[in-house]
Amino acid sequence: PAAASAAGSPSTAASAVASASVATAPRVRLRAYIESPPIMPTDGVLSTSTISFTNGLWHGLVAMAGFEAGSVPARAWKRDLGLLRQSKDDSRRLAATIFPRLRPLLLLKK
């Protein structure tokens, strides 16, 4: 009798519905691409190490935020967006068009 009353209780029914909806809810895959920095033959050991460490740090931070992280060379994404051999101002303008809420930040220069 105790098991029967527990199974029929509202809180048990609600948790069963919640569990079922979580199990059937579509999962969204979050992906982030991090520009892979070019390492030049003239770069020193310390510079190469720092670049690699920082790139790995970004991959870790993005993964901790729940994203799948991938690398992309600058040449590839710039070519795909029509920005190859264009200025940084052109890149900022395109980013401001794609992300209008960030426009004030994206148009700033160092």
GROMACS .gro file of C-alpha atoms in nm:
model
  110
    1PRO     CA    1   0.000   0.000   0.000
    2ALA     CA    2   0.281   0.247   0.079
    3ALA     CA    3   0.445   0.182  -0.259
    4ALA     CA    4   0.115   0.224  -0.439
    5SER     CA    5   0.046   0.558  -0.274
    6ALA     CA    6   0.401   0.682  -0.343
    7ALA     CA    7   0.375   0.586  -0.709
    8GLY     CA    8   0.052   0.778  -0.746
    9SER     CA    9   0.165   1.090  -0.561
   10PRO     CA   10   0.172   1.418  -0.755
   11SER     CA   11   0.541   1.481  -0.686
   12THR     CA   12   0.641   1.140  -0.822
   13ALA     CA   13   0.428   1.189  -1.132
   14ALA     CA   14   0.577   1.534  -1.190
   15SER     CA   15   0.932   1.406  -1.161
   16ALA     CA   16   0.853   1.122  -1.403
   17VAL     CA   17   0.719   1.374  -1.656
   18ALA     CA   18   1.022   1.599  -1.604
   19SER     CA   19   1.257   1.305  -1.654
   20ALA     CA   20   1.079   1.199  -1.969
   21SER     CA   21   1.086   1.550  -2.117
   22VAL     CA   22   1.456   1.590  -2.041
   23ALA     CA   23   1.529   1.255  -2.203
   24THR     CA   24   1.338   1.348  -2.521
   25ALA     CA   25   1.441   1.714  -2.545
   26PRO     CA   26   1.660   1.783  -2.849
   27ARG     CA   27   2.023   1.847  -2.765
   28VAL     CA   28   2.184   2.153  -2.913
   29ARG     CA   29   2.545   2.115  -3.022
   30LEU     CA   30   2.746   2.424  -2.950
   31ARG     CA   31   3.056   2.464  -3.164
   32ALA     CA   32   3.323   2.729  -3.146
   33TYR     CA   33   3.613   2.773  -3.382
   34ILE     CA   34   3.935   2.921  -3.256
   35GLU     CA   35   4.181   3.069  -3.500
   36SER     CA   36   4.493   2.856  -3.502
   37PRO     CA   37   4.788   3.090  -3.485
   38PRO     CA   38   5.054   3.059  -3.750
   39ILE     CA   39   5.392   2.964  -3.610
   40MET     CA   40   5.669   3.100  -3.827
   41PRO     CA   41   6.014   2.945  -3.866
   42THR     CA   42   6.164   3.268  -3.739
   43ASP     CA   43   5.964   3.256  -3.414
   44GLY     CA   44   6.171   3.181  -3.109
   45VAL     CA   45   6.114   2.891  -2.873
   46LEU     CA   46   5.955   3.110  -2.605
   47SER     CA   47   5.723   3.277  -2.857
   48THR     CA   48   5.616   2.941  -3.001
   49SER     CA   49   5.556   2.802  -2.654
   50THR     CA   50   5.350   3.105  -2.550
   51ILE     CA   51   5.138   3.093  -2.866
   52SER     CA   52   5.071   2.721  -2.821
   53PHE     CA   53   4.990   2.760  -2.451
   54THR     CA   54   4.748   3.046  -2.514
   55ASN     CA   55   4.576   2.857  -2.795
   56GLY     CA   56   4.533   2.555  -2.567
   57LEU     CA   57   4.401   2.781  -2.291
   58TRP     CA   58   4.129   2.915  -2.523
   59HIS     CA   59   4.036   2.560  -2.626
   60GLY     CA   60   4.002   2.466  -2.258
   61LEU     CA   61   3.791   2.770  -2.170
   62VAL     CA   62   3.557   2.711  -2.462
   63ALA     CA   63   3.523   2.342  -2.370
   64MET     CA   64   3.448   2.433  -2.008
   65ALA     CA   65   3.168   2.659  -2.134
   66GLY     CA   66   3.009   2.354  -2.299
   67PHE     CA   67   3.120   2.408  -2.657
   68GLU     CA   68   3.292   2.166  -2.890
   69ALA     CA   69   3.611   2.345  -2.990
   70GLY     CA   70   3.771   2.330  -3.331
   71SER     CA   71   4.066   2.505  -3.489
   72VAL     CA   72   4.065   2.698  -3.814
   73PRO     CA   73   4.357   2.873  -3.984
   74ALA     CA   74   4.306   3.247  -4.039
   75ARG     CA   75   4.353   3.202  -4.412
   76ALA     CA   76   4.060   2.956  -4.429
   77TRP     CA   77   3.797   3.164  -4.247
   78LYS     CA   78   3.904   3.485  -4.415
   79ARG     CA   79   3.876   3.319  -4.758
   80ASP     CA   80   3.532   3.175  -4.672
   81LEU     CA   81   3.404   3.518  -4.561
   82GLY     CA   82   3.558   3.711  -4.850
   83LEU     CA   83   3.810   3.885  -4.625
   84LEU     CA   84   4.134   3.747  -4.767
   85ARG     CA   85   4.374   4.038  -4.827
   86GLN     CA   86   4.121   4.280  -4.673
   87SER     CA   87   4.190   4.520  -4.386
   88LYS     CA   88   4.107   4.464  -4.021
   89ASP     CA   89   3.851   4.742  -4.058
   90ASP     CA   90   3.672   4.529  -4.319
   91SER     CA   91   3.673   4.234  -4.075
   92ARG     CA   92   3.531   4.451  -3.798
   93ARG     CA   93   3.258   4.589  -4.027
   94LEU     CA   94   3.151   4.237  -4.127
   95ALA     CA   95   3.148   4.124  -3.763
   96ALA     CA   96   2.936   4.427  -3.670
   97THR     CA   97   2.690   4.333  -3.947
   98ILE     CA   98   2.669   3.972  -3.831
   99PHE     CA   99   2.648   4.065  -3.460
  100PRO     CA  100   2.465   4.402  -3.451
  101ARG     CA  101   2.430   4.405  -3.071
  102LEU     CA  102   2.811   4.398  -3.041
  103ARG     CA  103   2.862   4.675  -3.297
  104PRO     CA  104   2.990   4.936  -3.046
  105LEU     CA  105   3.261   4.695  -2.928
  106LEU     CA  106   3.351   4.556  -3.268
  107LEU     CA  107   3.418   4.894  -3.424
  108LEU     CA  108   3.670   4.991  -3.157
  109LYS     CA  109   4.037   4.998  -3.245
  110LYS     CA  110   4.327   4.934  -3.014
   0.00000   0.00000   0.00000
